[in-house]
mmCIF file of C-alpha atoms in Angstrom:
data_model
loop_
_atom_site.group_PDB
_atom_site.id
_atom_site.type_symbol
_atom_site.label_atom_id
_atom_site.label_comp_id
_atom_site.label_asym_id
_atom_site.label_seq_id
_atom_site.Cartn_x
_atom_site.Cartn_y
_atom_site.Cartn_z
ATOM 1 C CA MET D 1 0.000 0.000 0.000
ATOM 2 C CA SER D 2 1.361 3.430 -0.934
ATOM 3 C CA SER D 3 1.093 6.548 1.195
ATOM 4 C CA LEU D 4 -1.347 7.899 -1.410
ATOM 5 C CA ASP D 5 -3.610 4.876 -0.822
ATOM 6 C CA ARG D 6 -3.222 5.360 2.918
ATOM 7 C CA VAL D 7 -4.449 8.965 2.851
ATOM 8 C CA ALA D 8 -7.201 8.560 0.240
ATOM 9 C CA ASP D 9 -10.526 10.002 1.425
ATOM 10 C CA THR D 10 -8.888 11.754 4.389
ATOM 11 C CA HIS D 11 -8.023 15.375 5.149
ATOM 12 C CA TYR D 12 -4.315 14.498 5.418
ATOM 13 C CA PRO D 13 -3.291 15.831 1.955
ATOM 14 C CA LEU D 14 -4.727 19.239 2.865
ATOM 15 C CA LEU D 15 -2.593 19.335 6.019
ATOM 16 C CA ARG D 16 0.507 19.418 3.815
ATOM 17 C CA HIS D 17 -0.303 23.082 3.144
ATOM 18 C CA LEU D 18 0.603 23.702 6.797
ATOM 19 C CA THR D 19 3.999 21.984 6.837
ATOM 20 C CA LEU D 20 7.071 23.997 7.720
ATOM 21 C CA PRO D 21 10.823 23.837 7.034
ATOM 22 C CA VAL D 22 12.585 20.507 7.158
ATOM 23 C CA VAL D 23 14.700 20.538 10.332
ATOM 24 C CA ALA D 24 17.116 18.267 12.121
ATOM 25 C CA VAL D 25 16.366 17.651 15.804
ATOM 26 C CA THR D 26 19.157 16.433 18.085
ATOM 27 C CA SER D 27 19.341 15.598 21.765
ATOM 28 C CA ALA D 28 21.571 13.973 24.355
ATOM 29 C CA HIS D 29 20.959 11.962 27.508
ATOM 30 C CA GLY D 30 22.968 9.525 29.610
ATOM 31 C CA GLY D 31 25.930 9.536 27.261
ATOM 32 C CA ARG D 32 23.804 8.890 24.168
ATOM 33 C CA ILE D 33 23.206 11.384 21.368
ATOM 34 C CA ASN D 34 20.940 11.191 18.355
ATOM 35 C CA GLY D 35 19.407 13.175 15.548
ATOM 36 C CA MET D 36 16.317 12.930 13.385
ATOM 37 C CA ILE D 37 14.419 14.846 10.706
ATOM 38 C CA ALA D 38 11.100 16.648 11.286
ATOM 39 C CA ASN D 39 8.943 19.140 9.425
ATOM 40 C CA SER D 40 6.986 20.605 12.313
ATOM 41 C CA ALA D 41 9.225 23.191 14.013
ATOM 42 C CA GLN D 42 8.002 26.768 14.196
ATOM 43 C CA ARG D 43 8.415 29.962 16.166
ATOM 44 C CA ALA D 44 6.245 29.803 19.275
ATOM 45 C CA SER D 45 6.700 33.279 20.745
ATOM 46 C CA LEU D 46 6.364 36.873 19.577
ATOM 47 C CA VAL D 47 8.278 38.156 22.623
ATOM 48 C CA PRO D 48 11.991 38.804 21.888
ATOM 49 C CA SER D 49 12.995 38.275 25.526
ATOM 50 C CA HIS D 50 11.386 34.790 25.524
ATOM 51 C CA PRO D 51 12.284 33.121 22.195
ATOM 52 C CA ARG D 52 10.542 29.766 21.826
ATOM 53 C CA ILE D 53 10.120 27.000 19.286
ATOM 54 C CA SER D 54 7.461 24.312 19.138
ATOM 55 C CA VAL D 55 8.137 20.949 17.544
ATOM 56 C CA TYR D 56 6.060 17.798 17.084
ATOM 57 C CA ILE D 57 8.102 14.603 17.525
ATOM 58 C CA SER D 58 6.695 11.172 16.810
ATOM 59 C CA LYS D 59 6.977 8.671 19.654
ATOM 60 C CA ILE D 60 8.475 6.175 17.213
ATOM 61 C CA ASN D 61 11.720 8.206 17.128
ATOM 62 C CA TYR D 62 14.611 7.483 19.479
ATOM 63 C CA THR D 63 15.261 11.234 19.672
ATOM 64 C CA HIS D 64 11.797 11.630 21.234
ATOM 65 C CA ASP D 65 12.927 9.492 24.174
ATOM 66 C CA LEU D 66 16.162 11.451 24.583
ATOM 67 C CA VAL D 67 14.345 14.804 24.628
ATOM 68 C CA MET D 68 11.786 13.519 27.134
ATOM 69 C CA SER D 69 14.518 12.147 29.399
ATOM 70 C CA SER D 70 16.976 15.041 29.200
ATOM 71 C CA GLY D 71 14.756 18.079 28.654
ATOM 72 C CA VAL D 72 17.137 19.407 25.989
ATOM 73 C CA ALA D 73 17.043 19.567 22.211
ATOM 74 C CA ALA D 74 18.646 21.415 19.343
ATOM 75 C CA ILE D 75 16.634 22.447 16.305
ATOM 76 C CA HIS D 76 18.492 22.962 13.024
ATOM 77 C CA LEU D 77 17.370 24.777 9.904
ATOM 78 C CA LEU D 78 18.745 22.907 6.892
ATOM 79 C CA ARG D 79 19.779 24.127 3.456
ATOM 80 C CA ARG D 80 18.542 22.890 0.101
ATOM 81 C CA ASP D 81 21.861 21.097 -0.418
ATOM 82 C CA HIS D 82 21.526 19.016 2.766
ATOM 83 C CA TRP D 83 20.095 15.928 1.033
ATOM 84 C CA ASP D 84 22.806 13.574 2.330
ATOM 85 C CA LEU D 85 22.333 14.782 5.914
ATOM 86 C CA ILE D 86 18.549 14.390 5.647
ATOM 87 C CA TRP D 87 18.826 10.793 4.430
ATOM 88 C CA HIS D 88 21.535 10.025 7.002
ATOM 89 C CA LEU D 89 19.434 11.274 9.926
ATOM 90 C CA GLY D 90 16.050 10.288 8.510
ATOM 91 C CA LEU D 91 16.418 6.804 7.055
ATOM 92 C CA GLN D 92 18.056 4.914 9.918
ATOM 93 C CA SER D 93 17.383 4.541 13.610
ATOM 94 C CA GLY D 94 19.558 5.804 16.442
ATOM 95 C CA ARG D 95 18.660 2.598 18.247
ATOM 96 C CA ASP D 96 20.790 0.748 15.681
ATOM 97 C CA VAL D 97 23.595 3.181 14.847
ATOM 98 C CA ASP D 98 25.289 6.302 16.236
ATOM 99 C CA LYS D 99 24.028 8.660 13.546
ATOM 100 C CA LEU D 100 26.039 11.632 14.795
ATOM 101 C CA ALA D 101 29.379 9.784 14.879
ATOM 102 C CA THR D 102 30.161 11.054 11.377
ATOM 103 C CA VAL D 103 28.406 14.447 11.650
ATOM 104 C CA PRO D 104 30.575 17.299 13.010
ATOM 105 C CA THR D 105 28.850 18.858 16.038
ATOM 106 C CA HIS D 106 29.596 21.056 19.013
ATOM 107 C CA THR D 107 27.720 22.010 22.166
ATOM 108 C CA GLN D 108 26.791 25.271 23.842
ATOM 109 C CA THR D 109 24.694 25.586 27.002
ATOM 110 C CA THR D 110 22.413 22.541 27.187
ATOM 111 C CA GLY D 111 24.745 19.796 25.970
ATOM 112 C CA ALA D 112 22.509 18.990 22.990
ATOM 113 C CA PRO D 113 24.684 18.501 19.886
ATOM 114 C CA LEU D 114 24.615 21.424 17.438
ATOM 115 C CA ILE D 115 25.356 20.418 13.838
ATOM 116 C CA ASP D 116 28.265 22.531 12.569
ATOM 117 C CA ASP D 117 27.025 22.680 8.971
ATOM 118 C CA ALA D 118 23.426 23.691 9.770
ATOM 119 C CA LEU D 119 22.069 26.928 8.358
ATOM 120 C CA VAL D 120 21.026 27.855 11.912
ATOM 121 C CA ALA D 121 21.090 25.757 15.090
ATOM 122 C CA TYR D 122 19.000 26.614 18.143
ATOM 123 C CA ASP D 123 20.098 25.294 21.546
ATOM 124 C CA CYS D 124 16.925 24.650 23.575
ATOM 125 C CA ARG D 125 15.461 23.469 26.861
ATOM 126 C CA VAL D 126 12.002 21.956 27.164
ATOM 127 C CA ALA D 127 9.528 24.377 28.769
ATOM 128 C CA ASN D 128 6.407 22.228 28.432
ATOM 129 C CA THR D 129 4.895 19.295 26.563
ATOM 130 C CA MET D 130 1.508 18.154 25.308
ATOM 131 C CA ASP D 131 0.613 14.566 24.562
ATOM 132 C CA ALA D 132 -0.608 14.066 20.991
ATOM 133 C CA GLY D 133 -1.216 10.328 21.049
ATOM 134 C CA GLY D 134 1.365 9.130 18.549
ATOM 135 C CA ALA D 135 3.616 12.099 19.223
ATOM 136 C CA THR D 136 4.527 14.764 21.743
ATOM 137 C CA PHE D 137 4.443 18.499 21.166
ATOM 138 C CA PHE D 138 7.472 20.098 22.788
ATOM 139 C CA LEU D 139 7.563 23.783 23.689
ATOM 140 C CA LEU D 140 11.232 24.754 23.754
ATOM 141 C CA ASP D 141 12.968 27.775 25.259
ATOM 142 C CA VAL D 142 15.798 28.936 22.992
ATOM 143 C CA VAL D 143 18.857 29.508 25.192
ATOM 144 C CA GLY D 144 21.460 29.851 22.448
ATOM 145 C CA ALA D 145 21.919 29.835 18.679
ATOM 146 C CA TYR D 146 24.579 29.248 16.071
ATOM 147 C CA ASN D 147 24.762 30.588 12.504
ATOM 148 C CA GLY D 148 26.357 28.177 10.053
ATOM 149 C CA PRO D 149 27.049 28.445 6.320
ATOM 150 C CA ALA D 150 24.464 30.506 4.433
ATOM 151 C CA GLY D 151 22.005 29.113 1.905
ATOM 152 C CA GLU D 152 18.317 28.694 1.096
ATOM 153 C CA VAL D 153 16.106 26.944 3.644
ATOM 154 C CA MET D 154 14.999 23.403 2.848
ATOM 155 C CA THR D 155 11.203 23.572 2.960
ATOM 156 C CA SER D 156 8.845 20.613 3.012
ATOM 157 C CA VAL D 157 7.524 21.596 -0.423
ATOM 158 C CA TYR D 158 11.028 21.752 -1.922
ATOM 159 C CA PHE D 159 11.876 18.433 -0.265
ATOM 160 C CA ARG D 160 8.837 16.619 -1.690
ATOM 161 C CA GLU D 161 9.227 18.113 -5.164
ATOM 162 C CA ASN D 162 12.971 17.520 -5.544
ATOM 163 C CA MET D 163 13.858 14.181 -3.939
ATOM 164 C CA SER D 164 15.170 11.517 -6.300
ATOM 165 C CA PRO D 165 12.731 8.793 -7.442
ATOM 166 C CA ALA D 166 14.765 6.093 -5.652
ATOM 167 C CA LYS D 167 14.771 7.997 -2.355
ATOM 168 C CA LYS D 168 11.087 8.854 -2.801
ATOM 169 C CA ASP D 169 10.226 5.146 -2.895
ATOM 170 C CA ILE D 170 12.140 4.560 0.359
ATOM 171 C CA TYR D 171 10.616 7.653 1.968
ATOM 172 C CA GLU D 172 7.077 6.608 0.992
ATOM 173 C CA GLU D 173 7.632 3.065 2.295
ATOM 174 C CA ARG D 174 8.819 4.392 5.660
ATOM 175 C CA LEU D 175 5.978 6.903 5.820
ATOM 176 C CA VAL D 176 3.385 4.159 5.369
ATOM 177 C CA ALA D 177 5.046 2.008 8.055
ATOM 178 C CA ALA D 178 5.056 4.956 10.478
ATOM 179 C CA MET D 179 1.403 5.734 9.748
ATOM 180 C CA GLU D 180 0.404 2.147 10.460
ATOM 181 C CA TYR D 181 2.388 1.983 13.703
ATOM 182 C CA LEU D 182 1.162 5.337 15.000
ATOM 183 C CA GLU D 183 -2.504 5.030 14.036
ATOM 184 C CA PRO D 184 -3.649 3.158 17.177
ATOM 185 C CA LEU D 185 -1.572 5.460 19.403
ATOM 186 C CA SER D 186 -3.026 8.588 17.823
ATOM 187 C CA SER D 187 -6.548 7.889 19.063
ATOM 188 C CA ARG D 188 -5.421 7.940 22.717
ATOM 189 C CA VAL D 189 -4.440 11.470 23.714
ATOM 190 C CA ASP D 190 -3.776 11.758 27.446
ATOM 191 C CA PRO D 191 -4.469 15.344 28.587
ATOM 192 C CA SER D 192 -3.212 14.543 32.093
ATOM 193 C CA LEU D 193 0.385 14.159 30.902
ATOM 194 C CA SER D 194 2.460 17.233 31.683
ATOM 195 C CA TRP D 195 6.134 18.028 31.551
ATOM 196 C CA LYS D 196 8.237 17.012 34.504
ATOM 197 C CA ALA D 197 11.814 18.228 34.348
ATOM 198 C CA PRO D 198 14.422 15.482 34.732
ATOM 199 C CA LYS D 199 15.981 15.193 38.199
#
């Protein structure tokens, strides 16, 4: 079954109008680091003295567990030439391989790895969370930032329209598998869950 078959007769295709830049999300906890790809990060504050980002992270991702455990994350804007980094972080699991072992990074305040080659990297602490069934919404306080090499932002639209046919097949296959895994979880949103900072 293709992802097109999976979303037929649903409102899902219309939600793609609301997608945002493609970002890398990294975190660290207990000596482990990891990174993943998401398309849900956005500015979550209009107040310059309290810069915030919100990001939706699927519970299927190992990075989700690291962010929940550590309370830290880094959000990275990517450039249009970051295809190799996107596939590297997006098409394998941190449970199986150290994805950041070959990606140059550094740290600032929180200890979350900041990717050296990112367009912009935001060093963040979790301020709050909201359960979304198959995912968690994280509200992040930006405590630092890093400007990397300049370029045009990789948007979700550009990503979908310009990936190679071979990678598109792999991407679609993984998307369908994620949809099937997360579907039963998505119907059970627990409003009682709230953020508890790690001790």
